[in-house]
Amino acid sequence: MATTDHLSPLAPADVSRRRGMGWLYLAAGLAMLLAGILLWTRSLTDWDSWDYAVLAITRQPSGLCLRRWWFIAFMRLAWLVGLPFGASDPAVAFVPMKIAVLLSSAGAVAALTAWTYKFTGRVSTAAIAALMGVASPSLLAYSSTVMTEGPTLLLLTGTLICWEVAIRRDRATGSCTWAMLAGLLFGVAVSMREPALFLAAWPLVSCFSDRPRHRWKMLAAAIIGMGVSLGFAILMAWQWSGVDPLAAMRSYSEYMRGERA
């Protein structure tokens, strides 16, 4: 397995291939950006998106299980950036948030294409992944509104890319650094959308299938990284709301059980 721990001269064919893939990643992102612009609406499209927008402006966490602090903080940052451009007007306060989600969706498709190529080494497979990302119903529907799908997918694909780099490193330091970065991104993704936690099975599968040299150290580093970013989100949501996070999660669980009954 090739290592990336040291720099080595690239053959002209390798340089040309990297440039070609760079253009493919850019095209994938631009295609998603164009699709989102074509589907742009003057208002928000879902009740959830209105809720997220109001929570971001009023600096309140979500009532969902893990409080989704990272997403609401991201939307609040977009709103603050937009204040000098008129986002203080309630009628358009959500516009910078929509732009942030649209850019995240475009980045997510580009990152998905990059990870697919890094994982498979096939240009055709990466191109198919790009088409599937652009045609994804959830991304198409939510790329131009204040919803979690685009930012979460961007973080998950970033996590997968970092983990793939970690696997290919020969040195423990490099492997663990990239694995911890993957864990940090994954913790943010789980905070944004809790079902992302199910993808935690992927590092375990890859450790047994690829058998990287430092797999247990990598897993430990990834768990630490996830604990830092997810724990920070829970603590910050607690600070914003003043509600005990454990009590909030218990309340949410009781509510969900009541809804199913």
Coordinates of C-alpha atoms in Angstrom, one line a residue:
M1 CA 0.0 0.0 0.0
A2 CA 1.4 3.4 -1.0
T3 CA 2.3 5.9 1.7
T4 CA 1.7 9.6 1.7
D5 CA 4.0 10.3 4.6
H6 CA 6.7 11.8 2.4
L7 CA 6.8 13.9 -0.7
S8 CA 7.9 12.2 -4.0
P9 CA 8.1 13.6 -7.5
L10 CA 4.9 13.0 -9.6
A11 CA 5.1 11.7 -13.1
P12 CA 3.5 13.9 -15.8
A13 CA 0.6 11.4 -16.1
D14 CA -0.1 11.7 -12.4
V15 CA -0.1 15.5 -12.5
S16 CA -2.5 15.4 -15.5
R17 CA -4.8 12.9 -13.8
R18 CA -4.9 15.0 -10.6
R19 CA -5.8 18.1 -12.6
G20 CA -8.5 16.2 -14.4
M21 CA -10.0 15.0 -11.2
G22 CA -9.8 18.5 -9.8
W23 CA -11.9 19.7 -12.7
L24 CA -14.4 16.8 -12.0
Y25 CA -14.7 17.8 -8.4
L26 CA -15.3 21.5 -9.4
A27 CA -17.9 20.5 -12.0
A28 CA -19.7 18.3 -9.5
G29 CA -19.9 21.2 -7.0
L30 CA -20.9 23.7 -9.6
A31 CA -23.7 21.4 -10.9
M32 CA -25.1 21.1 -7.3
L33 CA -24.8 24.9 -6.9
L34 CA -26.7 25.5 -10.2
A35 CA -29.4 23.0 -9.3
G36 CA -29.9 24.7 -5.9
I37 CA -30.1 28.1 -7.6
L38 CA -32.7 26.9 -10.1
L39 CA -34.8 25.5 -7.2
W40 CA -34.3 28.6 -5.1
T41 CA -37.5 29.8 -3.4
R42 CA -38.2 33.3 -2.0
S43 CA -39.3 31.8 1.3
L44 CA -38.4 28.8 3.5
T45 CA -40.1 25.6 2.4
D46 CA -40.4 23.5 5.6
W47 CA -41.6 24.0 9.1
D48 CA -38.3 22.7 10.4
S49 CA -36.4 25.3 8.4
W50 CA -38.4 28.1 10.0
D51 CA -37.7 26.6 13.4
Y52 CA -33.9 26.4 12.7
A53 CA -33.8 30.0 11.4
V54 CA -35.6 31.4 14.4
L55 CA -33.5 29.4 16.8
A56 CA -30.3 30.7 15.1
I57 CA -31.4 34.3 15.3
T58 CA -32.6 34.0 18.9
R59 CA -29.6 31.9 20.0
Q60 CA -31.5 28.9 21.2
P61 CA -30.7 25.2 20.7
S62 CA -33.1 22.8 19.1
G63 CA -35.4 20.6 21.2
L64 CA -34.3 17.5 19.4
C65 CA -32.2 14.8 21.2
L66 CA -28.7 16.2 20.9
R67 CA -29.9 19.8 20.5
R68 CA -28.2 20.2 17.1
W69 CA -26.0 23.1 18.4
W70 CA -23.4 22.9 15.7
F71 CA -26.0 23.4 12.9
I72 CA -27.7 26.2 14.7
A73 CA -24.4 27.9 15.5
F74 CA -23.4 27.6 11.8
M75 CA -26.7 29.2 10.8
R76 CA -26.3 31.9 13.4
L77 CA -22.8 32.6 12.0
A78 CA -24.2 33.0 8.5
W79 CA -26.9 35.3 9.8
L80 CA -24.3 37.5 11.6
V81 CA -22.2 37.7 8.5
G82 CA -25.3 38.8 6.6
L83 CA -26.3 41.5 9.1
P84 CA -24.3 44.3 7.3
F85 CA -26.1 43.3 4.0
G86 CA -29.6 43.6 5.4
A87 CA -30.2 40.3 7.3
S88 CA -31.5 42.3 10.2
D89 CA -34.8 42.6 8.3
P90 CA -36.9 39.6 9.5
A91 CA -38.3 39.2 5.9
V92 CA -34.9 38.2 4.6
A93 CA -33.0 37.2 7.7
F94 CA -32.9 33.6 6.5
V95 CA -31.3 34.4 3.1
P96 CA -27.6 34.2 4.3
M97 CA -28.5 30.9 6.0
K98 CA -29.9 29.5 2.8
I99 CA -26.8 30.6 1.0
A100 CA -24.6 28.8 3.6
V101 CA -26.6 25.6 3.2
L102 CA -26.5 25.8 -0.6
L103 CA -22.7 26.2 -0.6
S104 CA -22.4 23.3 1.9
S105 CA -24.5 21.2 -0.4
A106 CA -22.3 22.0 -3.4
G107 CA -19.2 21.2 -1.3
A108 CA -20.8 18.0 -0.1
V109 CA -21.2 16.7 -3.7
A110 CA -17.6 17.7 -4.6
A111 CA -16.3 16.0 -1.5
L112 CA -18.4 12.9 -2.2
T113 CA -16.9 12.7 -5.7
A114 CA -13.4 13.1 -4.2
W115 CA -13.9 10.4 -1.6
T116 CA -15.4 8.0 -4.2
Y117 CA -12.3 8.4 -6.4
K118 CA -9.9 8.1 -3.5
F119 CA -11.7 4.9 -2.3
T120 CA -12.2 3.2 -5.7
G121 CA -9.5 4.8 -7.9
R122 CA -12.0 4.8 -10.8
V123 CA -12.9 8.0 -12.6
S124 CA -16.2 6.5 -13.9
T125 CA -17.3 5.6 -10.4
A126 CA -16.5 9.1 -9.1
A127 CA -18.5 10.6 -12.0
I128 CA -21.5 8.4 -11.1
A129 CA -21.2 9.4 -7.5
A130 CA -21.3 13.1 -8.6
L131 CA -24.5 12.5 -10.7
M132 CA -26.1 10.6 -7.8
G133 CA -25.2 13.5 -5.4
V134 CA -26.7 16.2 -7.7
A135 CA -29.8 14.1 -8.3
S136 CA -30.3 13.2 -4.7
P137 CA -33.9 14.1 -3.8
S138 CA -33.0 15.3 -0.3
L139 CA -30.2 17.5 -1.5
L140 CA -32.3 18.9 -4.3
A141 CA -35.2 19.6 -2.0
Y142 CA -33.2 21.0 0.9
S143 CA -30.1 22.6 -0.8
S144 CA -31.7 26.1 -0.8
T145 CA -33.5 26.1 2.5
V146 CA -32.3 26.0 6.2
M147 CA -32.0 22.3 6.7
T148 CA -29.3 19.9 7.9
E149 CA -28.9 17.6 4.9
G150 CA -26.2 19.5 3.0
P151 CA -23.9 20.5 5.9
T152 CA -24.2 17.0 7.4
L153 CA -23.3 15.3 4.1
L154 CA -20.3 17.7 3.7
L155 CA -19.0 16.7 7.2
L156 CA -19.6 13.0 6.6
T157 CA -17.7 13.0 3.3
G158 CA -15.0 15.0 4.9
T159 CA -14.8 12.4 7.7
L160 CA -14.5 9.6 5.1
I161 CA -11.8 11.4 3.2
C162 CA -9.8 12.0 6.4
W163 CA -10.2 8.4 7.5
E164 CA -9.1 7.1 4.1
V165 CA -6.0 9.3 4.3
A166 CA -5.3 7.9 7.8
I167 CA -5.6 4.3 6.6
R168 CA -3.0 5.0 3.9
R169 CA -0.4 6.5 6.2
D170 CA 2.5 4.4 7.4
R171 CA 3.5 6.4 10.4
A172 CA 1.5 6.3 13.6
T173 CA 1.6 10.0 14.1
G174 CA 0.2 10.8 10.6
S175 CA -2.5 8.1 10.9
C176 CA -3.7 9.2 14.3
T177 CA -3.7 12.9 13.4
W178 CA -5.9 12.2 10.4
A179 CA -8.1 9.8 12.4
M180 CA -8.6 12.4 15.1
L181 CA -9.6 15.0 12.5
A182 CA -12.0 12.4 11.1
G183 CA -13.4 12.0 14.6
L184 CA -13.8 15.8 15.1
L185 CA -15.7 16.1 11.9
F186 CA -17.8 13.1 12.7
G187 CA -18.8 14.5 16.1
V188 CA -20.0 17.7 14.4
A189 CA -22.0 15.6 11.9
V190 CA -23.7 13.6 14.6
S191 CA -24.5 16.8 16.5
M192 CA -26.1 18.2 13.3
R193 CA -28.1 15.0 12.6
E194 CA -28.1 12.2 15.1
P195 CA -28.7 9.3 12.6
A196 CA -25.2 9.9 11.3
L197 CA -24.0 8.0 14.3
F198 CA -24.8 4.7 12.4
L199 CA -21.9 5.4 10.1
A200 CA -19.6 4.9 13.0
A201 CA -19.6 1.2 11.8
W202 CA -17.5 2.2 8.8
P203 CA -14.1 2.7 10.6
L204 CA -14.6 -0.7 12.3
V205 CA -15.3 -2.4 9.0
S206 CA -12.4 -0.7 7.3
C207 CA -10.0 -1.6 10.1
F208 CA -10.8 -5.3 9.6
S209 CA -10.9 -5.2 5.8
D210 CA -7.9 -2.9 5.1
R211 CA -5.9 -3.9 8.2
P212 CA -4.0 -0.6 8.6
R213 CA -0.9 -0.9 10.8
H214 CA -2.1 1.4 13.5
R215 CA -5.8 0.6 13.5
W216 CA -6.4 0.5 17.3
K217 CA -4.5 3.8 17.8
M218 CA -6.5 5.3 14.9
L219 CA -9.8 4.2 16.5
A220 CA -8.8 5.6 19.8
A221 CA -7.8 8.9 18.2
A222 CA -11.1 9.1 16.3
I223 CA -13.1 8.4 19.4
I224 CA -11.3 11.1 21.3
G225 CA -11.9 13.6 18.4
M226 CA -15.6 12.7 18.3
G227 CA -15.9 13.1 22.0
V228 CA -14.4 16.5 21.9
S229 CA -16.6 18.0 19.1
L230 CA -19.8 16.2 20.2
G231 CA -19.2 17.0 23.9
F232 CA -18.5 20.6 23.1
A233 CA -21.8 20.8 21.2
I234 CA -23.8 19.4 24.1
L235 CA -22.1 21.7 26.6
M236 CA -22.7 24.7 24.4
A237 CA -26.4 23.8 23.9
W238 CA -26.7 23.5 27.7
Q239 CA -25.1 26.9 28.1
W240 CA -27.4 28.5 25.5
S241 CA -30.6 27.0 27.0
G242 CA -29.7 26.5 30.7
V243 CA -31.3 23.1 30.6
D244 CA -29.5 19.9 31.8
P245 CA -28.5 18.0 28.6
L246 CA -29.2 14.6 30.2
A247 CA -32.7 15.8 31.3
A248 CA -33.3 17.2 27.8
M249 CA -32.4 13.8 26.2
R250 CA -34.6 12.0 28.7
S251 CA -37.5 14.3 27.9
Y252 CA -37.0 13.8 24.2
S253 CA -37.0 10.1 24.6
E254 CA -40.2 10.2 26.6
Y255 CA -41.8 12.4 24.0
M256 CA -40.8 10.0 21.2
R257 CA -42.2 7.1 23.1
G258 CA -45.5 9.0 23.5
E259 CA -45.6 9.8 19.8
R260 CA -45.2 6.1 18.9
A261 CA -47.8 4.9 21.4

